[in-house]
Coordinates of C-alpha atoms and ligand atoms in Angstrom, one line a residue:
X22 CA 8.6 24.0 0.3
X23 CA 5.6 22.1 -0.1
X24 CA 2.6 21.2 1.7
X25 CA 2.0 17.8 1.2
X26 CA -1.2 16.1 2.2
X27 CA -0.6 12.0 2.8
X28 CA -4.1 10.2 2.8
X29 CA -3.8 7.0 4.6
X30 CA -0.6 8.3 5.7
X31 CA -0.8 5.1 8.5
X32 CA -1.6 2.8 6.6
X33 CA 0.8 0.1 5.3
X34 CA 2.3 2.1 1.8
X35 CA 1.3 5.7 2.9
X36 CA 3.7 5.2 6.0
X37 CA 6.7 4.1 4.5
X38 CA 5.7 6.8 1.9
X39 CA 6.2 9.1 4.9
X40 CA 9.7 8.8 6.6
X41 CA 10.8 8.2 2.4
X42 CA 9.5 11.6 2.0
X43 CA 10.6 13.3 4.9
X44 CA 13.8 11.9 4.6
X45 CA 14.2 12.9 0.7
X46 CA 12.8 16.3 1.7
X47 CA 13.1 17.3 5.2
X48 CA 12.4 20.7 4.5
X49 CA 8.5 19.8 3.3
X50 CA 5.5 20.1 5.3
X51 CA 4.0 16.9 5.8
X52 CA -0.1 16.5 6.9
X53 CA -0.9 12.8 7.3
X54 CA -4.9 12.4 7.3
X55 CA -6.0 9.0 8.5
X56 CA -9.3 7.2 9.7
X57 CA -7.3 4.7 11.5
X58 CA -9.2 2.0 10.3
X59 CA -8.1 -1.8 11.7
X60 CA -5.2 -1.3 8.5
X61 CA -4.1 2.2 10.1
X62 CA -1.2 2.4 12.9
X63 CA 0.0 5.4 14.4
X64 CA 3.0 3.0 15.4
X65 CA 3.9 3.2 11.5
X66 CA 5.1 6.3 11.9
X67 CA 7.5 5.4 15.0
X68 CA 10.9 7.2 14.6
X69 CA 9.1 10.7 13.3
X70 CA 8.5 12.2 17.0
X71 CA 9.5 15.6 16.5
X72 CA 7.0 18.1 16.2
X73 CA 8.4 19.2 12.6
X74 CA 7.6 15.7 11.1
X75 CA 4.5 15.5 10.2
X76 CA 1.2 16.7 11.4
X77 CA -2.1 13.8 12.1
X78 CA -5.6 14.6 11.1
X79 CA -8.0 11.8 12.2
X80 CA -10.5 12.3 9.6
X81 CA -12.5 10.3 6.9
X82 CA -12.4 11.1 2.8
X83 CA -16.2 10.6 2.8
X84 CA -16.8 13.7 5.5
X85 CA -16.4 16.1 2.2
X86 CA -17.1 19.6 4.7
X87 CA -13.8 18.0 6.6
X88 CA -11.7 17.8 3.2
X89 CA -12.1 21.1 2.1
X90 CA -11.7 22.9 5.6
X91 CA -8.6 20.4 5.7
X92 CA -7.5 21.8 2.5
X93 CA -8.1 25.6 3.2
X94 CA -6.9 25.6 6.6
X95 CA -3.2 23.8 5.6
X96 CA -3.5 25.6 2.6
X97 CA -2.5 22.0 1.0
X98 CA -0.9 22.4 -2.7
X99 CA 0.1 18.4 -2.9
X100 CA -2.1 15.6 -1.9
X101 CA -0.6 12.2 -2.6
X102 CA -3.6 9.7 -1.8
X103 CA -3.1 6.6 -0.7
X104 CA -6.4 6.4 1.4
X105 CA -8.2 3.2 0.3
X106 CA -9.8 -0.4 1.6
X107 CA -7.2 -2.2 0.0
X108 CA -7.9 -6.1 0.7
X109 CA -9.6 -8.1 -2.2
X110 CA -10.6 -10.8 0.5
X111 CA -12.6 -8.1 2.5
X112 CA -13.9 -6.6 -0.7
X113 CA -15.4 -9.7 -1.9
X114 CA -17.6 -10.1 1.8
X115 CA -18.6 -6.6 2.7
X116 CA -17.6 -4.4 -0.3
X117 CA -19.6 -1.3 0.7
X118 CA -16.8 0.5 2.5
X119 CA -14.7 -0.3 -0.8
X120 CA -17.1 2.0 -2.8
X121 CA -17.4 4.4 0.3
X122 CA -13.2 5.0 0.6
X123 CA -12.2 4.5 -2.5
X124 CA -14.9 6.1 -4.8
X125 CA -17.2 8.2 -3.1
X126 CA -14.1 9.4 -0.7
X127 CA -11.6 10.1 -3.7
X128 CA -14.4 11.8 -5.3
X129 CA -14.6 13.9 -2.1
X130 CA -11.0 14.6 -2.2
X131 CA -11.0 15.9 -6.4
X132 CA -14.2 17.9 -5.2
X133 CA -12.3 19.8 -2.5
X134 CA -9.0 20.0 -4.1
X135 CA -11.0 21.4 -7.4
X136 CA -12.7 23.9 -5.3
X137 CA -9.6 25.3 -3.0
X138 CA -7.1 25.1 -6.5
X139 CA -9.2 26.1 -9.4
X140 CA -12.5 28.1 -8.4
X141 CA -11.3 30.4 -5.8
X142 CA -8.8 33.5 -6.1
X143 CA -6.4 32.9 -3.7
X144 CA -5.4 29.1 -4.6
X145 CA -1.3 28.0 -4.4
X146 CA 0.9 28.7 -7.6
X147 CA 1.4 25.5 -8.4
X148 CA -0.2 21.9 -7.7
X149 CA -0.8 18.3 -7.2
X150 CA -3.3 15.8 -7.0
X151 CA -1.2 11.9 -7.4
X152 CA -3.5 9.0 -7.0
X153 CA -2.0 5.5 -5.8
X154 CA -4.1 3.0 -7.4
X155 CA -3.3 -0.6 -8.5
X156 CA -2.2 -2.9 -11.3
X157 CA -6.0 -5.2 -10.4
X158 CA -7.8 -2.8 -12.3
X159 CA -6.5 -4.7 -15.5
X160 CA -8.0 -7.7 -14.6
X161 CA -6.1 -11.1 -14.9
X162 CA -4.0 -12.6 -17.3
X163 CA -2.9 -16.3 -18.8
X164 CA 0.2 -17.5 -18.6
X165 CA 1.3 -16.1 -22.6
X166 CA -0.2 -12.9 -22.3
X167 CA 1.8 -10.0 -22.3
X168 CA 2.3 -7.8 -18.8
X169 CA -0.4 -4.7 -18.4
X170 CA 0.8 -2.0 -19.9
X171 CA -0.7 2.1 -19.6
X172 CA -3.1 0.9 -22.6
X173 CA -4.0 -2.2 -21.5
X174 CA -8.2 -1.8 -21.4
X175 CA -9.5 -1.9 -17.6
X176 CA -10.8 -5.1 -16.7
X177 CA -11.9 -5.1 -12.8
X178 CA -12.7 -8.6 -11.6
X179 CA -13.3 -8.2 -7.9
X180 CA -15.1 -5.1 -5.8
X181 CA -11.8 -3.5 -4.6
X182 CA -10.4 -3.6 -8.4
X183 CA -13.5 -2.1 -9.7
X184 CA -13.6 0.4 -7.0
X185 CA -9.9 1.4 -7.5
X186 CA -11.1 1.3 -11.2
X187 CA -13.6 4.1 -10.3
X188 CA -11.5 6.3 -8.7
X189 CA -9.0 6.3 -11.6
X190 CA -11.5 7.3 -14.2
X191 CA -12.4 10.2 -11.6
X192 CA -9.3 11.6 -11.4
X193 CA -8.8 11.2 -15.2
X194 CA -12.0 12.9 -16.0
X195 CA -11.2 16.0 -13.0
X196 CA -7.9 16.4 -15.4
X197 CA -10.2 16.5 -18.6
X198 CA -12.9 18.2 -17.4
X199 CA -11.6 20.4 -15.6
X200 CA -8.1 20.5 -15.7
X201 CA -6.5 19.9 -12.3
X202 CA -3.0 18.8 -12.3
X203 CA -2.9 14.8 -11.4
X204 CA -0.9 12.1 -12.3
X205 CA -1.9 8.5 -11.6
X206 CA 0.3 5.5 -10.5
X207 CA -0.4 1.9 -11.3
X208 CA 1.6 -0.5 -8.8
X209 CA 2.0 -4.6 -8.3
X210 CA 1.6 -6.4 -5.4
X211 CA 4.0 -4.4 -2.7
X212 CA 5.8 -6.0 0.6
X213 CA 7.8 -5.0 3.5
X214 CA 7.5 -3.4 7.3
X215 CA 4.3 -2.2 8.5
X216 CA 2.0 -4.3 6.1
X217 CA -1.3 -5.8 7.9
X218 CA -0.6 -9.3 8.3
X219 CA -3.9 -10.1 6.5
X220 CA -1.9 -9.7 3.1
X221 CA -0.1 -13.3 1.8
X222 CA 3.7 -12.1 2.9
X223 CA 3.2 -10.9 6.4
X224 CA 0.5 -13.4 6.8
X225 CA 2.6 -16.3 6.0
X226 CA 5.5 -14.7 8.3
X227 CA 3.1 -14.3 11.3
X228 CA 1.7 -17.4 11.0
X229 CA 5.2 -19.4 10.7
X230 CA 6.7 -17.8 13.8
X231 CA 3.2 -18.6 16.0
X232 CA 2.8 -22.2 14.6
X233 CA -0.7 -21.5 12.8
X234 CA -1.4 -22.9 9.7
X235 CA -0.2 -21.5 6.3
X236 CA -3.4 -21.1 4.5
X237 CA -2.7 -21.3 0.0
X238 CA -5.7 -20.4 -2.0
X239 CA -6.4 -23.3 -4.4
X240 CA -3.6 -24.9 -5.8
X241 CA -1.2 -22.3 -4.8
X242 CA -0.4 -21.3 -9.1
X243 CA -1.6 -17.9 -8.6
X244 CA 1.3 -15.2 -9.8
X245 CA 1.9 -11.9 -8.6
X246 CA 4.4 -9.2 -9.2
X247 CA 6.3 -8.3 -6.3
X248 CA 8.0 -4.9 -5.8
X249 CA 9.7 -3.8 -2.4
X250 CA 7.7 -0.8 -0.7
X251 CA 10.6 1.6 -0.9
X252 CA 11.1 0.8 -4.4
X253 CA 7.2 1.9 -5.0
X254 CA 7.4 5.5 -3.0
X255 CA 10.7 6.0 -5.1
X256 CA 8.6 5.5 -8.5
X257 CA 5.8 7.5 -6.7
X258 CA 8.2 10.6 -6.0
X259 CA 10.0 10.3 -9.8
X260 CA 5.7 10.4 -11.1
X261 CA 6.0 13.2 -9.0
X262 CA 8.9 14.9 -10.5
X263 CA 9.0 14.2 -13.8
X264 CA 6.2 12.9 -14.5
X265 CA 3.8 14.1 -17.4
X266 CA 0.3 15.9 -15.5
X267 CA -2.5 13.8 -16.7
X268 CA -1.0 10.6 -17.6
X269 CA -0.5 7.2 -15.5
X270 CA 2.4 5.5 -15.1
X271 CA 2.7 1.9 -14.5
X272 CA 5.5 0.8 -11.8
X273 CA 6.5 -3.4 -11.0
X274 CA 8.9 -5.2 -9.9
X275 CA 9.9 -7.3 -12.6
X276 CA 9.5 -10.2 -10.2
X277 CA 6.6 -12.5 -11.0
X278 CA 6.0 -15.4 -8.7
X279 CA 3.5 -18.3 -8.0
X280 CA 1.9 -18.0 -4.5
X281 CA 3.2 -21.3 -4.1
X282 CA 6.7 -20.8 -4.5
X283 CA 6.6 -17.7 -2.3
X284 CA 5.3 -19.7 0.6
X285 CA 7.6 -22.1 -0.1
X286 CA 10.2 -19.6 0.1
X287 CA 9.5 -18.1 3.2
X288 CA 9.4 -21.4 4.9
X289 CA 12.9 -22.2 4.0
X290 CA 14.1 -18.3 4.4
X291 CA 12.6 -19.1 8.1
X292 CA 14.4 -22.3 9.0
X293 CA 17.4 -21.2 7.8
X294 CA 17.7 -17.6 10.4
X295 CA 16.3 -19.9 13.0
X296 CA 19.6 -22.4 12.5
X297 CA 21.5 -19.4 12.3
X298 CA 20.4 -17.9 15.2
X299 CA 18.8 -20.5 17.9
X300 CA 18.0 -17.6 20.2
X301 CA 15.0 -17.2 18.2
X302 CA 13.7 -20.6 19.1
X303 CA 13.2 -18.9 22.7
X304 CA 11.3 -16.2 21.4
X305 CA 9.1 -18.0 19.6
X306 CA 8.9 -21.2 20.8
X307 CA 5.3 -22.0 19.0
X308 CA 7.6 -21.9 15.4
X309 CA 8.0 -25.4 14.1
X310 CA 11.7 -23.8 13.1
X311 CA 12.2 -23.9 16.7
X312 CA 12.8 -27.6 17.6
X313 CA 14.3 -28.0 14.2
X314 CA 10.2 -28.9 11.8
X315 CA 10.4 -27.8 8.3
X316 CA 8.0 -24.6 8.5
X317 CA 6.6 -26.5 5.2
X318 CA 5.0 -28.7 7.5
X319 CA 2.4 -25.6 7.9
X320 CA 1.5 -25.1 4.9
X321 CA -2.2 -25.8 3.7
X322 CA -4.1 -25.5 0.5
X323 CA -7.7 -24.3 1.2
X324 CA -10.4 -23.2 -0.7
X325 CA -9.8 -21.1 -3.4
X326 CA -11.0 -17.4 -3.2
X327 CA -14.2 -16.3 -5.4
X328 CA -13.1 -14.6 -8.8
X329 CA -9.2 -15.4 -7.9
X330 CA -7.4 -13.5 -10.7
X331 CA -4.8 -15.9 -11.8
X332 CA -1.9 -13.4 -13.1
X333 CA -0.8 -9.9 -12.8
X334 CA 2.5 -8.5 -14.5
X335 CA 3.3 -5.0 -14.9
X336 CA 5.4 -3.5 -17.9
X337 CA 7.0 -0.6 -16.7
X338 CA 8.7 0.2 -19.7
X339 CA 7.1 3.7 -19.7
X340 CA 8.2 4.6 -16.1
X341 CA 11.7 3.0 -16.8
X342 CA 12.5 4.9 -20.2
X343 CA 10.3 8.0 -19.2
X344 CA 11.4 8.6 -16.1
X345 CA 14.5 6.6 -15.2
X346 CA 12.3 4.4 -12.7
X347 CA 14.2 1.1 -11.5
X348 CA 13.7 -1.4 -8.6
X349 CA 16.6 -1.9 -6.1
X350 CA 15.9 -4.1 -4.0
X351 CA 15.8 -7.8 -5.3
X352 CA 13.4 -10.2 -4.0
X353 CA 16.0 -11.9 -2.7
X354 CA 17.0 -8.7 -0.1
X355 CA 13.8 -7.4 -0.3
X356 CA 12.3 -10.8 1.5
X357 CA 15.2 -10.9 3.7
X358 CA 14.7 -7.5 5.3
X359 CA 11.0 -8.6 5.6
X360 CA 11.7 -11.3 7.5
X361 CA 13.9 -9.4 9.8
X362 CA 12.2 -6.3 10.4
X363 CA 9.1 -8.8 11.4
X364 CA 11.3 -11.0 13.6
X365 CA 12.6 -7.5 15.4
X366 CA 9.4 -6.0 15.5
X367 CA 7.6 -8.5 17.5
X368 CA 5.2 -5.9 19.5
X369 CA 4.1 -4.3 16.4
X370 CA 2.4 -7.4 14.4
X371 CA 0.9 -8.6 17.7
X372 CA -0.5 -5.9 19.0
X373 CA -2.1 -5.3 15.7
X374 CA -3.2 -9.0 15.5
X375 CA -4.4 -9.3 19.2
X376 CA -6.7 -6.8 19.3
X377 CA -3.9 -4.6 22.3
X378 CA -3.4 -1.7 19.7
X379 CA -7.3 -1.3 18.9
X380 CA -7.8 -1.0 23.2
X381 CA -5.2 2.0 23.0
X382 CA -6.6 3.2 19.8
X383 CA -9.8 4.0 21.5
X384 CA -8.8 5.6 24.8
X385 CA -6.3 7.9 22.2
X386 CA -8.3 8.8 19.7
X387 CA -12.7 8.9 19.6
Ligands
LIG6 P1 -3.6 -0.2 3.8 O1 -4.9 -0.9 3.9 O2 -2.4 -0.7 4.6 O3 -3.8 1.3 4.3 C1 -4.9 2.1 4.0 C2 -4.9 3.3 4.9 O4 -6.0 4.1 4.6 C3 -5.1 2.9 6.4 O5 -4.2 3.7 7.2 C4 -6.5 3.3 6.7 O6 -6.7 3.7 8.0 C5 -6.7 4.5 5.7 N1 -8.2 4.7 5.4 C6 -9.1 3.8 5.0 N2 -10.3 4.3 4.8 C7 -10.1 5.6 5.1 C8 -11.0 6.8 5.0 N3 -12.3 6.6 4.7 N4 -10.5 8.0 5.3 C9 -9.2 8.2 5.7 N5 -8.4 7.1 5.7 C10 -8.8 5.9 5.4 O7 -3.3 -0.1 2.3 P2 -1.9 -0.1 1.5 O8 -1.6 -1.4 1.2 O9 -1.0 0.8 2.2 O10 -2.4 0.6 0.1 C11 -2.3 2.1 0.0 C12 -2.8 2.4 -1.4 O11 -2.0 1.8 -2.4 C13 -4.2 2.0 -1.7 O12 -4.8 3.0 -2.4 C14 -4.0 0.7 -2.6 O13 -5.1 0.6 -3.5 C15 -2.7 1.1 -3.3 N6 -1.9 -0.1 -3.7 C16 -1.6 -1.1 -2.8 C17 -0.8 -2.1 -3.2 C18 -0.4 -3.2 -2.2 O14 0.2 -4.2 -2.6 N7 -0.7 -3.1 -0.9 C19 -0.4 -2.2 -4.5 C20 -0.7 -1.2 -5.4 C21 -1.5 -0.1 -5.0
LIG7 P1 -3.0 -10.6 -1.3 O1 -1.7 -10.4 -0.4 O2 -4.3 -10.6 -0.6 O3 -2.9 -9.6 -2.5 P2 -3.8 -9.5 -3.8 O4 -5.0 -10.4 -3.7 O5 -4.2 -8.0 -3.8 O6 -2.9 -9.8 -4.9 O7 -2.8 -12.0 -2.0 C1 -1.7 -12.3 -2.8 C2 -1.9 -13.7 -3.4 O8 -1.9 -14.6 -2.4 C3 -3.3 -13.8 -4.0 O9 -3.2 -14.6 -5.2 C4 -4.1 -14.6 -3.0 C5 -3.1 -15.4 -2.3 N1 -3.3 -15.7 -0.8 C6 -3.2 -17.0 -0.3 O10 -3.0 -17.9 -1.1 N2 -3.4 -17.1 1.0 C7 -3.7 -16.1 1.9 O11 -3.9 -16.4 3.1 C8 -3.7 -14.8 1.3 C9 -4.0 -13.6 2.2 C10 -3.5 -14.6 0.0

């Protein structure tokens, strides 16, 4: 049995990283740390109420007395940190909390685990630090180029990229240096419940079903590589598992697509369930869809974002052959479970975008 440690554990990936786990091993003991910053929900973790699930600390990375006490006290032998600021528009207007969280904070988190598993007598058998960091840190690519591979050289072109980029040469050099067990994950662009709708997909949903417009960055050419969340805490367990200790592993979705396209997609995904199903004209009666408007009509192409990186693609022919890593979901399920879990979760996306879940944040938590 392990005691696992799930940093950001409320946030968008570290929840659904959550019930996968404690439905893959129910017998595990889970302790999901979390500031609860605007991208972190308790609601995310709606359906694990019993006591046994998982246990919440509301703590930040960068308080490094509160990491180690956190790691004594739990006697933690896995941490699996997904704890970051994790939106490139954010990180290009006030980047400080980027290199707060995500360097300073992961730095924290090598600091204590080094300290509880290697310098002291009475550390766990066994254990493991796995870091959740990002395909940006490769920087961009033209259309010809060949997908970013382990070896492709780090190339950081906005603050959040460069400050993911930091913390994966931290945890690299705790391995060298001084030999804790880590493994590092390299992921595309994920999707699916529980993601902010500040990222393009839930976005474009949200803004569909309320009638607001759908905002594409330039000219809307911009390609990313989409994977299914489930599919990304799968590759995340088999890194885990059979993963080498030291090395990184890159995991995609095979599934590159322009911005534009995706929008596009959306849109039509949209007026077809509303034709299918006109009850959810009454539900959302602000949704072109429902008096029969091309969502299309919504779209709009505003001003490009500084830096934009024009490509990513991830070659995961290391995780596939290595460790038998393979998406399942298609794009095509994969969007249409989106959709669905957004159109049945109503109260979650807006009382996250109305401000009503921050009011009950604060009288729950200080
Ligand atoms: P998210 O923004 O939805 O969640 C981040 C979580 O971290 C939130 O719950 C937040 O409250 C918490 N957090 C932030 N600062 C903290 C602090 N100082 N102390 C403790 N908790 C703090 O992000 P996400 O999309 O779930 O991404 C999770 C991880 O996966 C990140 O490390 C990100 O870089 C990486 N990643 C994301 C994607 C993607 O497409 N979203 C792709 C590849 C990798
Ligand atoms: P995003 O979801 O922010 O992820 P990332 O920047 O980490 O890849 O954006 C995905 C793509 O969608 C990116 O090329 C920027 C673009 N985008 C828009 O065109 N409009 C939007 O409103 C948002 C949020 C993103």
């Amino acid at each position: 049995m392990r005691k696992l440690l799930v940093t950001g554990g409320a946030g968008f990936i570290g929840a659904n990283f959550v019930h996968y786990w404690k439905e893959k091993y129910p017998d595990d003991e889970i302790i999901v740390l979390d500031l609860l910053t605007y991208a972190g929900n308790m609601a995310n973790l709606q359906g694990l109420e019993r006591e046994s699930d998982y246990r919440f600390v509301h703590a930040d990375i960068v308080d490094q007395d509160a990491m180690t006490s956190l790691f004594v006290e739990h006697r933690i032998d896995t941490v699996v940190h997904f704890a970051a600021e994790s939106h490139v528009d954010r990180s290009i207007h006030e980047p400080d909390a980027f290199i707060q969280t995500n360097v300073i904070g992961t730095h924290n988190l090598l600091r204590a685990a080094k300290q509880v598993w290697l310098d002291i007598d009475n550390a766990p058998s066994s254990h493991r630090f796995h870091h959740v960091s990002t395909d940006e840190v490769y920087g961009t690519l033209g259309r010809d180029d060949p997908a970013f591979c382990e070896t492709t050289p780090y190339a950081p072109n906005s603050p959040y990229a460069a400050s993911k980029a930091a913390s994966d040469h931290l945890v690299r050099a705790y391995h060298h240096t001084y030999g804790l067990e880590v493994t590092t994950s390299n992921c595309s662009n994920n999707y699916g419940p529980y993601q902010f709708p500040e990222k393009l997909i839930p976005l474009m949903i949200v803004n569909a079903l309320t009638g607001q417009s759908l905002p594409v960055y330039g000219d809307g050419s911009n390609i990313r590589d989409w994977l299914y969340v489930e599919d990304h805490c799968r590759g995340i367990d088999l890194v885990m598992s059979k993963g080498t200790i030291g090395e990184t592993y890159n995991i995609g979705g095979n599934n590159e697509r322009a911005n534009i396209d995706i929008v596009k997609d959306i849109c039509a995904r949209i007026d077809a369930v509303f034709e299918k199903h006109p009850e959810h004209a009454e539900a959302y009666p602000d949704a072109p869809a429902a008096n029969g408007t091309p969502t299309e009509s919504l779209i709009t192409f505003v001003k490009d974002r500084l830096g934009h990186d024009w490509r990513y693609a991830i070659d995961a022919e290391r995780s596939e052959s290595e460790l038998g890593y393979a998406p399942i979901e298609s794009f095509d399920t994969g969007l249409d479970r989106t959709i669905s879990w957004m159109l049945e979760n109503e109260s979650w996306w807006r009382s996250v975008t109305d401000g009503s879940y921050r009011d009950w944040l604060e009288t729950n938590y200080d």
